[in-house]
Coordinates of C-alpha atoms in Angstrom, one line a residue:
M1 CA 36.3 -36.5 69.2
I2 CA 32.7 -35.5 68.7
R3 CA 33.7 -31.9 68.1
K4 CA 36.1 -33.1 65.4
V5 CA 33.4 -35.1 63.7
L6 CA 30.9 -32.2 63.8
F7 CA 33.6 -29.9 62.5
S8 CA 34.3 -32.3 59.6
I9 CA 30.6 -32.6 58.8
C10 CA 30.2 -28.8 58.8
F11 CA 33.2 -28.4 56.6
L12 CA 31.9 -31.0 54.1
L13 CA 28.5 -29.3 54.0
V14 CA 30.0 -25.9 53.4
A15 CA 32.2 -27.3 50.7
L16 CA 29.2 -29.0 49.0
V17 CA 27.2 -25.9 49.1
G18 CA 30.1 -23.9 47.7
F19 CA 30.6 -26.4 44.9
S20 CA 26.9 -26.4 44.0
Q21 CA 27.0 -22.6 43.7
R22 CA 30.2 -22.5 41.7
K23 CA 29.9 -20.0 38.8
Y24 CA 30.3 -21.0 35.2
T25 CA 33.0 -19.3 33.2
R26 CA 31.9 -18.2 29.7
E27 CA 34.0 -21.0 28.1
E28 CA 32.4 -23.6 30.3
Y29 CA 28.9 -22.4 29.6
I30 CA 29.5 -22.4 25.8
E31 CA 31.0 -25.9 25.9
K32 CA 28.0 -27.1 28.0
Y33 CA 25.2 -25.7 25.7
A34 CA 26.8 -25.5 22.2
E35 CA 25.2 -28.8 21.0
L36 CA 21.8 -27.6 22.2
A37 CA 22.2 -24.4 20.3
V38 CA 23.2 -26.3 17.1
S39 CA 20.2 -28.6 17.6
E40 CA 18.0 -25.5 17.7
M41 CA 19.7 -24.1 14.7
M42 CA 18.7 -27.2 12.7
R43 CA 15.1 -27.0 13.9
S44 CA 14.5 -23.2 13.6
G45 CA 17.2 -21.7 11.3
I46 CA 18.4 -19.4 14.1
P47 CA 22.3 -19.2 14.0
A48 CA 23.8 -21.2 16.9
S49 CA 26.2 -18.4 17.4
I50 CA 23.4 -15.9 18.0
T51 CA 21.6 -18.3 20.4
L52 CA 24.8 -18.9 22.4
A53 CA 25.8 -15.3 22.5
Q54 CA 22.3 -14.2 23.7
A55 CA 22.3 -16.9 26.3
C56 CA 25.7 -15.9 27.6
L57 CA 24.8 -12.2 27.7
E58 CA 21.2 -12.6 29.1
S59 CA 22.0 -15.2 31.7
G60 CA 25.4 -14.0 32.8
N61 CA 26.9 -17.3 31.5
G62 CA 24.2 -19.2 33.4
N63 CA 24.9 -17.5 36.7
S64 CA 22.2 -14.9 37.0
M65 CA 19.5 -15.3 39.6
L66 CA 16.8 -15.6 36.8
S67 CA 18.6 -18.4 35.1
V68 CA 19.6 -20.3 38.2
K69 CA 16.1 -20.2 39.9
S70 CA 13.9 -20.1 36.8
N71 CA 16.0 -21.7 34.0
N72 CA 15.3 -18.5 32.0
H73 CA 18.5 -18.1 30.0
F74 CA 17.2 -15.5 27.5
G75 CA 15.5 -12.9 29.7
I76 CA 12.1 -13.5 28.0
K77 CA 9.2 -11.8 29.7
C78 CA 5.8 -13.3 30.1
K79 CA 3.9 -11.3 27.4
S80 CA 0.1 -11.7 27.0
S81 CA 0.3 -15.1 25.3
W82 CA 2.3 -16.9 28.0
S83 CA 0.3 -19.4 30.0
G84 CA 3.2 -21.2 31.7
K85 CA 4.9 -20.7 35.0
R86 CA 5.9 -17.2 36.0
V87 CA 8.5 -15.5 38.2
Y88 CA 8.7 -11.8 39.1
H89 CA 12.1 -10.0 38.9
D90 CA 13.3 -6.4 38.8
D91 CA 14.5 -5.3 35.3
D92 CA 13.5 -2.2 33.4
E93 CA 10.8 -1.8 36.0
K94 CA 10.2 -3.3 39.4
G95 CA 8.6 -6.7 39.7
E96 CA 8.4 -7.5 36.0
C97 CA 6.9 -10.9 35.0
F98 CA 9.4 -13.4 33.4
R99 CA 8.8 -16.9 32.0
R100 CA 9.8 -19.8 34.2
Y101 CA 10.9 -23.1 32.8
N102 CA 11.3 -26.7 34.0
S103 CA 14.8 -27.0 32.4
V104 CA 17.4 -25.1 30.5
E105 CA 16.5 -27.1 27.3
E106 CA 13.0 -25.8 27.6
S107 CA 14.3 -22.3 27.8
F108 CA 16.3 -22.8 24.6
L109 CA 13.3 -24.3 22.8
D110 CA 11.1 -21.4 23.8
H111 CA 13.6 -18.9 22.8
S112 CA 13.6 -20.3 19.2
D113 CA 9.8 -20.4 19.2
F114 CA 9.6 -16.9 20.6
L115 CA 11.6 -15.6 17.6
M116 CA 9.9 -17.8 15.0
L117 CA 6.3 -17.0 16.1
N118 CA 6.8 -13.2 16.5
P119 CA 6.2 -11.2 13.3
R120 CA 8.6 -8.5 14.3
Y121 CA 11.5 -10.9 13.9
A122 CA 10.3 -12.4 10.5
S123 CA 12.8 -10.4 8.4
L124 CA 15.8 -12.0 10.3
F125 CA 15.0 -15.4 8.8
K126 CA 15.6 -14.1 5.3
L127 CA 19.3 -13.5 6.3
K128 CA 21.9 -16.1 5.7
I129 CA 22.5 -18.4 8.6
T130 CA 26.1 -17.3 8.7
D131 CA 25.3 -13.6 8.8
Y132 CA 25.6 -13.3 12.6
K133 CA 26.2 -9.5 12.4
G134 CA 22.9 -9.0 10.5
W135 CA 21.1 -11.1 13.1
A136 CA 22.6 -9.3 16.0
R137 CA 21.7 -5.9 14.5
G138 CA 18.3 -7.1 13.5
L139 CA 17.5 -8.3 17.0
K140 CA 18.4 -4.9 18.4
K141 CA 16.4 -3.1 15.7
A142 CA 13.3 -5.3 16.3
G143 CA 13.4 -4.4 20.0
Y144 CA 14.7 -7.6 21.7
A145 CA 16.7 -5.5 24.2
T146 CA 16.7 -1.9 25.3
N147 CA 20.5 -1.7 25.7
P148 CA 21.7 0.5 22.8
H149 CA 24.9 -1.5 22.5
Y150 CA 23.2 -4.9 22.5
A151 CA 24.2 -5.8 18.9
N152 CA 27.8 -4.9 19.6
H153 CA 27.9 -7.0 22.8
L154 CA 26.6 -10.1 20.8
I155 CA 29.1 -9.6 18.0
R156 CA 31.9 -9.3 20.5
I157 CA 31.0 -12.5 22.3
I158 CA 30.7 -14.4 18.9
E159 CA 34.1 -13.1 17.6
D160 CA 36.0 -13.5 20.9
H161 CA 34.9 -17.1 21.2
K162 CA 34.7 -17.9 17.5
L163 CA 31.0 -19.0 17.9
Y164 CA 30.5 -18.4 14.1
L165 CA 32.2 -21.7 13.5
Y166 CA 29.0 -23.4 14.8
D167 CA 27.1 -21.8 11.9
E168 CA 29.3 -22.9 9.1
G169 CA 28.2 -26.5 8.6
L170 CA 28.7 -29.8 10.3
K171 CA 29.5 -33.3 9.1
K172 CA 26.5 -35.7 8.8
S173 CA 27.9 -37.8 11.7
Q174 CA 27.9 -34.7 13.9
I175 CA 24.4 -33.8 12.9
A176 CA 23.1 -37.3 13.6
R177 CA 24.8 -37.3 17.1
I178 CA 23.3 -33.9 18.0
R179 CA 19.8 -34.9 16.8
H180 CA 20.0 -38.1 18.9
R181 CA 21.2 -36.5 22.0
H182 CA 18.8 -33.5 22.0
R183 CA 15.6 -35.2 21.0
P184 CA 12.9 -33.6 23.2
A185 CA 11.7 -35.9 25.9
D186 CA 8.0 -35.1 25.5
G187 CA 8.0 -36.3 21.9
K188 CA 6.3 -33.1 20.6
N189 CA 8.9 -32.4 17.9
L190 CA 8.9 -35.1 15.3
I191 CA 11.0 -35.5 12.2
N192 CA 9.0 -36.2 9.0
P193 CA 9.6 -39.3 6.9
Y194 CA 11.8 -37.4 4.5
Q195 CA 14.2 -36.1 7.2
T196 CA 14.0 -32.6 5.6
R197 CA 12.4 -30.6 8.4
K198 CA 10.8 -30.9 11.8
V199 CA 7.1 -31.5 12.2
V200 CA 6.0 -29.7 15.4
M201 CA 2.7 -30.5 17.2
R202 CA 0.6 -27.4 17.9
N203 CA -2.8 -27.8 19.5
G204 CA -2.6 -31.5 18.8
L205 CA -1.9 -30.9 15.1
K206 CA 1.1 -31.5 12.8
S207 CA 2.6 -28.2 11.7
I208 CA 5.8 -27.0 9.9
V209 CA 7.6 -23.7 9.6
V210 CA 8.1 -22.4 6.0
K211 CA 11.7 -22.4 4.7
E212 CA 13.3 -20.3 1.9
G213 CA 12.1 -21.6 -1.5
D214 CA 9.0 -23.4 -0.2
T215 CA 5.9 -23.4 -2.3
F216 CA 2.5 -25.0 -1.5
Q217 CA 3.1 -27.4 -4.3
R218 CA 6.4 -28.5 -2.9
I219 CA 5.0 -28.9 0.6
A220 CA 2.1 -30.9 -0.7
Q221 CA 4.5 -33.3 -2.6
E222 CA 6.7 -33.6 0.4
F223 CA 3.9 -34.8 2.7
G224 CA 1.9 -36.8 0.1
M225 CA -1.0 -34.3 0.2
K226 CA -3.1 -32.5 -2.5
E227 CA -2.1 -28.9 -3.1
W228 CA -5.7 -27.7 -2.3
E229 CA -5.5 -29.3 1.1
V230 CA -2.5 -27.2 2.1
Y231 CA -4.4 -24.0 1.1
T232 CA -7.6 -25.1 2.8
Y233 CA -6.1 -26.3 6.1
N234 CA -4.3 -22.9 6.4
D235 CA -7.2 -20.7 5.4
Y236 CA -5.5 -19.3 2.3
P237 CA -6.9 -18.6 -1.2
R238 CA -5.4 -20.5 -4.0
G239 CA -2.4 -18.7 -5.4
H240 CA -1.2 -17.4 -2.0
K241 CA 2.6 -17.6 -1.6
P242 CA 3.9 -18.9 1.8
Q243 CA 6.2 -16.5 3.7
V244 CA 9.5 -17.6 5.2
N245 CA 9.1 -18.6 8.9
E246 CA 5.2 -18.7 8.9
I247 CA 3.4 -21.7 10.4
L248 CA 1.6 -24.1 8.1
Y249 CA -0.6 -27.0 9.1
I250 CA -0.6 -30.3 7.2
E251 CA -3.9 -31.4 8.7
P252 CA -7.2 -29.6 9.4
K253 CA -7.1 -27.1 12.2
Q254 CA -9.3 -27.4 15.3
R255 CA -12.4 -25.4 16.3
K256 CA -10.8 -24.1 19.4
A257 CA -7.4 -23.7 21.0
A258 CA -5.8 -25.9 23.6
K259 CA -7.1 -25.6 27.2
K260 CA -4.0 -23.6 28.3
H261 CA -4.7 -21.0 25.6
R262 CA -8.1 -19.4 26.5
T263 CA -7.5 -15.8 25.3
H264 CA -5.0 -13.7 23.4
R265 CA -4.3 -10.0 23.8
F266 CA -4.4 -8.4 20.3
E267 CA -1.2 -6.6 19.5
A268 CA -0.7 -3.8 17.0
D269 CA 1.1 -6.0 14.5
D270 CA -1.3 -9.0 14.9
T271 CA -3.9 -10.2 12.4
M272 CA -6.7 -12.7 13.0
H273 CA -5.1 -15.1 10.5
F274 CA -1.8 -14.9 12.4
I275 CA -3.6 -15.8 15.7
A276 CA -5.5 -18.6 13.9
Q277 CA -2.2 -20.1 12.8
R278 CA -0.4 -19.6 16.1
Y279 CA -3.1 -21.5 18.1
G280 CA -4.2 -24.0 15.4
V281 CA -7.8 -22.7 15.1
K282 CA -9.9 -22.4 12.0
L283 CA -10.1 -18.8 10.9
K284 CA -13.8 -18.7 10.3
R285 CA -14.4 -20.2 13.7
L286 CA -12.1 -17.6 15.3
Y287 CA -14.2 -14.8 13.8
R288 CA -17.4 -16.4 15.1
L289 CA -16.0 -16.9 18.6
N290 CA -15.2 -13.2 18.7
R291 CA -18.5 -12.0 17.1
L292 CA -16.6 -10.5 14.2
K293 CA -17.3 -10.6 10.5
P294 CA -14.6 -12.0 8.2
G295 CA -12.0 -9.3 7.6
E296 CA -12.9 -7.3 10.7
R297 CA -10.0 -6.4 13.0
P298 CA -10.1 -6.1 16.9
E299 CA -8.7 -3.0 18.5
T300 CA -5.2 -3.1 19.8
G301 CA -5.3 -4.4 23.4
A302 CA -8.6 -6.2 22.9
T303 CA -9.1 -9.7 24.2
V304 CA -9.4 -12.4 21.5
Y305 CA -11.3 -15.5 22.7
L306 CA -9.7 -18.8 21.6
R307 CA -12.0 -21.4 23.1
S308 CA -15.4 -19.9 24.2
K309 CA -17.5 -17.3 22.6
K310 CA -16.9 -13.6 23.5
P311 CA -19.5 -12.4 26.0
K312 CA -22.2 -10.1 24.8
N313 CA -21.8 -6.5 25.8

Protein backbone atom coordinates (compact mmCIF):
# COMPACT_ATOMS: atom_id res chain seq x y z
CA MET A 1 0.00 0.00 0.00
CA ILE A 2 2.80 2.40 0.98
CA ARG A 3 4.61 1.61 -2.26
CA LYS A 4 1.49 2.45 -4.25
CA VAL A 5 1.13 5.79 -2.43
CA LEU A 6 4.79 6.65 -2.97
CA PHE A 7 4.50 5.70 -6.63
CA SER A 8 1.43 7.90 -7.02
CA ILE A 9 3.19 10.85 -5.37
CA CYS A 10 6.25 10.43 -7.59
CA PHE A 11 4.04 10.20 -10.67
CA LEU A 12 2.20 13.41 -9.70
CA LEU A 13 5.48 15.25 -9.09
CA VAL A 14 6.87 14.18 -12.43
CA ALA A 15 3.64 15.18 -14.14
CA LEU A 16 3.66 18.60 -12.44
CA VAL A 17 7.27 19.25 -13.40
CA GLY A 18 6.58 18.18 -16.94
CA PHE A 19 3.56 20.45 -17.13
CA SER A 20 5.47 23.45 -15.74
CA GLN A 21 8.14 22.95 -18.38
CA ARG A 22 5.70 22.50 -21.27
CA LYS A 23 6.85 24.47 -24.27
CA TYR A 24 4.74 27.17 -25.90
CA THR A 25 3.77 26.81 -29.51
CA ARG A 26 4.19 29.96 -31.57
CA GLU A 27 0.41 30.40 -31.76
CA GLU A 28 0.09 30.16 -27.96
CA TYR A 29 2.90 32.63 -27.43
CA ILE A 30 1.37 35.17 -29.80
CA GLU A 31 -2.05 34.83 -28.18
CA LYS A 32 -0.54 35.30 -24.72
CA TYR A 33 1.46 38.46 -25.48
CA ALA A 34 -0.42 40.14 -28.35
CA GLU A 35 -2.21 42.64 -26.11
CA LEU A 36 1.04 43.60 -24.40
CA ALA A 37 2.63 44.23 -27.82
CA VAL A 38 -0.34 46.41 -28.85
CA SER A 39 -0.11 48.32 -25.56
CA GLU A 40 3.56 49.03 -26.28
CA MET A 41 2.68 50.10 -29.83
CA MET A 42 0.34 52.74 -28.39
CA ARG A 43 3.05 53.97 -26.02
CA SER A 44 6.07 53.87 -28.31
CA GLY A 45 4.94 53.78 -31.94
CA ILE A 46 6.70 50.46 -32.59
CA PRO A 47 4.46 48.17 -34.68
CA ALA A 48 2.97 45.38 -32.57
CA SER A 49 3.74 42.97 -35.40
CA ILE A 50 7.46 43.76 -35.16
CA THR A 51 7.49 43.43 -31.37
CA LEU A 52 5.73 40.07 -31.51
CA ALA A 53 7.87 38.74 -34.36
CA GLN A 54 11.09 39.77 -32.61
CA ALA A 55 9.90 38.22 -29.34
CA CYS A 56 8.98 34.96 -31.09
CA LEU A 57 12.31 34.78 -32.89
CA GLU A 58 14.60 35.94 -30.07
CA SER A 59 12.95 33.90 -27.30
CA GLY A 60 12.13 30.75 -29.28
CA ASN A 61 8.44 31.47 -28.57
CA GLY A 62 9.23 31.98 -24.89
CA ASN A 63 11.04 28.65 -24.55
CA SER A 64 14.71 29.68 -24.68
CA MET A 65 16.82 29.39 -21.54
CA LEU A 66 17.41 33.16 -21.55
CA SER A 67 13.69 33.93 -21.62
CA VAL A 68 12.67 31.24 -19.10
CA LYS A 69 15.35 32.02 -16.50
CA SER A 70 15.81 35.77 -17.07
CA ASN A 71 12.54 36.96 -18.69
CA ASN A 72 14.66 38.39 -21.51
CA HIS A 73 12.48 37.86 -24.59
CA PHE A 74 14.41 40.10 -27.00
CA GLY A 75 18.01 39.02 -26.52
CA ILE A 76 19.03 42.50 -25.37
CA LYS A 77 22.59 42.59 -24.04
CA CYS A 78 23.68 44.67 -21.06
CA LYS A 79 25.47 47.56 -22.86
CA SER A 80 27.33 50.22 -20.88
CA SER A 81 24.21 52.09 -19.72
CA TRP A 82 22.50 49.06 -18.14
CA SER A 83 22.49 49.15 -14.32
CA GLY A 84 19.89 46.44 -13.70
CA LYS A 85 20.20 42.72 -13.08
CA ARG A 86 22.52 40.69 -15.31
CA VAL A 87 22.92 37.14 -16.52
CA TYR A 88 25.74 35.62 -18.56
CA HIS A 89 25.01 33.49 -21.59
CA ASP A 90 26.92 32.17 -24.61
CA ASP A 91 25.91 33.96 -27.83
CA ASP A 92 28.22 35.43 -30.49
CA GLU A 93 30.94 35.05 -27.86
CA LYS A 94 31.23 32.95 -24.71
CA GLY A 95 29.77 34.32 -21.48
CA GLU A 96 28.18 37.50 -22.86
CA CYS A 97 26.23 39.79 -20.52
CA PHE A 98 22.45 39.95 -21.01
CA ARG A 99 19.78 41.97 -19.21
CA ARG A 100 17.71 40.18 -16.62
CA TYR A 101 14.13 41.24 -15.84
CA ASN A 102 11.65 40.63 -13.04
CA SER A 103 8.82 39.90 -15.49
CA VAL A 104 8.06 39.41 -19.17
CA GLU A 105 6.18 42.72 -19.20
CA GLU A 106 9.35 44.47 -17.99
CA SER A 107 11.22 42.91 -20.93
CA PHE A 108 8.65 44.22 -23.42
CA LEU A 109 8.80 47.72 -21.89
CA ASP A 110 12.59 47.77 -21.98
CA HIS A 111 12.60 46.57 -25.60
CA SER A 112 10.50 49.60 -26.58
CA ASP A 113 12.71 51.96 -24.56
CA PHE A 114 15.84 50.38 -26.01
CA LEU A 115 14.69 51.22 -29.55
CA MET A 116 13.29 54.65 -28.65
CA LEU A 117 16.39 55.84 -26.78
CA ASN A 118 19.03 54.59 -29.23
CA PRO A 119 19.87 57.09 -32.01
CA ARG A 120 20.73 54.32 -34.45
CA TYR A 121 17.03 53.33 -34.60
CA ALA A 122 15.64 56.89 -34.88
CA SER A 123 14.98 56.64 -38.63
CA LEU A 124 12.61 53.71 -38.08
CA PHE A 125 10.12 55.92 -36.27
CA LYS A 126 9.67 57.98 -39.43
CA LEU A 127 8.15 54.92 -41.15
CA LYS A 128 4.42 54.27 -41.16
CA ILE A 129 3.34 52.03 -38.33
CA THR A 130 1.95 49.60 -40.91
CA ASP A 131 5.27 49.32 -42.77
CA TYR A 132 6.44 46.14 -41.06
CA LYS A 133 8.80 45.27 -43.93
CA GLY A 134 10.53 48.64 -43.61
CA TRP A 135 10.86 48.14 -39.86
CA ALA A 136 12.23 44.62 -40.25
CA ARG A 137 14.84 45.69 -42.80
CA GLY A 138 15.67 48.82 -40.80
CA LEU A 139 16.35 46.80 -37.65
CA LYS A 140 18.74 44.56 -39.55
CA LYS A 141 20.47 47.52 -41.21
CA ALA A 142 20.86 49.29 -37.84
CA GLY A 143 22.60 46.24 -36.41
CA TYR A 144 19.99 44.77 -34.07
CA ALA A 145 21.06 41.24 -35.04
CA THR A 146 24.04 39.68 -36.81
CA ASN A 147 22.03 37.07 -38.73
CA PRO A 148 22.05 38.18 -42.40
CA HIS A 149 18.52 36.79 -42.86
CA TYR A 150 17.09 38.49 -39.73
CA ALA A 151 14.70 40.78 -41.64
CA ASN A 152 13.37 37.93 -43.75
CA HIS A 153 12.76 35.81 -40.63
CA LEU A 154 10.70 38.62 -39.06
CA ILE A 155 8.68 39.20 -42.24
CA ARG A 156 7.99 35.48 -42.56
CA ILE A 157 6.67 35.25 -38.98
CA ILE A 158 4.49 38.34 -39.46
CA GLU A 159 2.97 37.09 -42.70
CA ASP A 160 2.57 33.46 -41.65
CA HIS A 161 0.60 34.51 -38.56
CA LYS A 162 -0.99 37.69 -39.99
CA LEU A 163 0.53 39.80 -37.23
CA TYR A 164 0.17 42.90 -39.43
CA LEU A 165 -3.50 42.93 -38.44
CA TYR A 166 -2.46 44.20 -34.99
CA ASP A 167 -0.94 47.31 -36.65
CA GLU A 168 -3.98 48.30 -38.65
CA GLY A 169 -6.07 49.99 -36.01
CA LEU A 170 -8.33 48.96 -33.16
CA LYS A 171 -11.73 50.06 -31.94
CA LYS A 172 -11.86 52.52 -29.03
CA SER A 173 -13.31 49.84 -26.75
CA GLN A 174 -10.37 47.54 -27.56
CA ILE A 175 -7.84 50.31 -26.88
CA ALA A 176 -9.49 51.17 -23.54
CA ARG A 177 -9.44 47.51 -22.49
CA ILE A 178 -5.79 47.07 -23.41
CA ARG A 179 -4.75 50.26 -21.63
CA HIS A 180 -6.59 49.17 -18.50
CA ARG A 181 -5.17 45.64 -18.46
CA HIS A 182 -1.58 46.65 -19.17
CA ARG A 183 -1.15 49.68 -16.93
CA PRO A 184 2.35 49.32 -15.38
CA ALA A 185 2.15 48.33 -11.71
CA ASP A 186 4.88 50.76 -10.61
CA GLY A 187 2.90 53.76 -11.84
CA LYS A 188 5.88 55.23 -13.71
CA ASN A 189 4.02 55.60 -17.00
CA LEU A 190 1.22 58.14 -16.71
CA ILE A 191 -1.34 59.29 -19.26
CA ASN A 192 -1.55 63.07 -19.61
CA PRO A 193 -4.86 64.88 -19.05
CA TYR A 194 -5.55 65.13 -22.78
CA GLN A 195 -5.14 61.38 -23.33
CA THR A 196 -2.97 62.08 -26.37
CA ARG A 197 0.32 60.53 -25.28
CA LYS A 198 2.08 58.87 -22.38
CA VAL A 199 4.04 60.95 -19.88
CA VAL A 200 6.97 58.88 -18.68
CA MET A 201 8.89 59.56 -15.46
CA ARG A 202 12.68 59.76 -15.98
CA ASN A 203 14.94 60.74 -13.10
CA GLY A 204 11.82 61.78 -11.19
CA LEU A 205 10.76 64.12 -14.02
CA LYS A 206 7.86 64.12 -16.44
CA SER A 207 8.98 63.49 -20.01
CA ILE A 208 7.42 62.75 -23.37
CA VAL A 209 8.62 61.30 -26.67
CA VAL A 210 8.25 63.54 -29.74
CA LYS A 211 5.73 62.36 -32.34
CA GLU A 212 5.43 63.14 -36.04
CA GLY A 213 4.13 66.70 -36.50
CA ASP A 214 5.07 67.92 -33.01
CA THR A 215 6.33 71.47 -32.51
CA PHE A 216 7.45 73.24 -29.34
CA GLN A 217 4.40 75.48 -29.64
CA ARG A 218 2.02 72.52 -29.88
CA ILE A 219 3.68 70.74 -26.93
CA ALA A 220 3.53 73.92 -24.82
CA GLN A 221 -0.19 74.33 -25.58
CA GLU A 222 -0.90 70.67 -24.88
CA PHE A 223 0.60 70.83 -21.37
CA GLY A 224 -0.40 74.40 -20.47
CA MET A 225 3.18 75.68 -20.61
CA LYS A 226 4.91 78.69 -22.10
CA GLU A 227 6.85 77.94 -25.24
CA TRP A 228 10.12 79.28 -23.81
CA GLU A 229 9.83 76.81 -20.93
CA VAL A 230 9.93 73.82 -23.30
CA TYR A 231 13.08 75.21 -24.96
CA THR A 232 14.77 76.04 -21.63
CA TYR A 233 13.93 72.78 -19.86
CA ASN A 234 15.48 70.85 -22.76
CA ASP A 235 18.59 73.03 -23.31
CA TYR A 236 17.57 74.11 -26.80
CA PRO A 237 17.89 77.52 -28.44
CA ARG A 238 14.70 79.17 -29.58
CA GLY A 239 13.83 78.04 -33.10
CA HIS A 240 15.11 74.48 -32.72
CA LYS A 241 12.76 71.90 -34.25
CA PRO A 242 12.09 68.74 -32.22
CA GLN A 243 13.06 65.45 -33.86
CA VAL A 244 10.70 62.47 -33.99
CA ASN A 245 11.38 60.04 -31.13
CA GLU A 246 13.58 62.34 -29.05
CA ILE A 247 12.92 62.81 -25.33
CA LEU A 248 11.57 66.15 -24.12
CA TYR A 249 10.98 67.21 -20.51
CA ILE A 250 8.01 69.26 -19.42
CA GLU A 251 9.63 70.38 -16.18
CA PRO A 252 13.19 71.53 -15.29
CA LYS A 253 15.86 68.81 -15.37
CA GLN A 254 17.90 67.76 -12.35
CA ARG A 255 21.50 68.62 -11.43
CA LYS A 256 22.47 64.95 -11.47
CA ALA A 257 21.18 61.58 -12.62
CA ALA A 258 19.36 58.99 -10.50
CA LYS A 259 21.50 56.98 -8.07
CA LYS A 260 21.43 53.89 -10.28
CA HIS A 261 23.02 55.89 -13.13
CA ARG A 262 26.45 57.01 -11.98
CA THR A 263 28.35 56.94 -15.26
CA HIS A 264 27.81 56.45 -18.98
CA ARG A 265 30.26 55.10 -21.54
CA PHE A 266 30.47 57.59 -24.41
CA GLU A 267 29.64 55.89 -27.72
CA ALA A 268 30.66 57.07 -31.19
CA ASP A 269 27.15 58.33 -32.04
CA ASP A 270 26.51 59.98 -28.64
CA THR A 271 26.36 63.70 -27.93
CA MET A 272 26.46 65.43 -24.55
CA HIS A 273 22.97 66.77 -25.22
CA PHE A 274 21.65 63.27 -25.94
CA ILE A 275 23.13 62.02 -22.64
CA ALA A 276 21.65 64.99 -20.76
CA GLN A 277 18.22 64.16 -22.16
CA ARG A 278 18.54 60.44 -21.59
CA TYR A 279 19.33 60.82 -17.89
CA GLY A 280 17.37 64.01 -17.15
CA VAL A 281 20.39 66.17 -16.27
CA LYS A 282 20.90 69.86 -17.11
CA LEU A 283 23.36 70.15 -20.00
CA LYS A 284 25.52 72.90 -18.44
CA ARG A 285 25.75 70.89 -15.25
CA LEU A 286 26.77 67.78 -17.21
CA TYR A 287 29.64 69.69 -18.81
CA ARG A 288 30.78 70.93 -15.37
CA LEU A 289 30.64 67.45 -13.85
CA ASN A 290 32.96 66.22 -16.59
CA ARG A 291 35.31 69.23 -16.58
CA LEU A 292 34.40 70.11 -20.16
CA LYS A 293 33.67 73.41 -21.83
CA PRO A 294 30.27 73.75 -23.56
CA GLY A 295 30.53 72.17 -26.99
CA GLU A 296 33.46 69.92 -26.13
CA ARG A 297 33.06 66.24 -26.87
CA PRO A 298 34.51 63.30 -24.89
CA GLU A 299 36.50 60.66 -26.74
CA THR A 300 34.69 57.49 -27.78
CA GLY A 301 34.85 55.03 -24.90
CA ALA A 302 35.40 57.73 -22.27
CA THR A 303 33.47 57.67 -18.99
CA VAL A 304 30.87 60.41 -18.64
CA TYR A 305 30.10 61.19 -14.99
CA LEU A 306 26.40 61.69 -14.23
CA ARG A 307 26.33 62.34 -10.46
CA SER A 308 29.74 63.28 -9.12
CA LYS A 309 32.52 65.36 -10.62
CA LYS A 310 35.10 63.69 -12.79
CA PRO A 311 38.31 63.03 -10.82
CA LYS A 312 41.25 65.24 -11.69
CA ASN A 313 44.05 63.57 -13.66
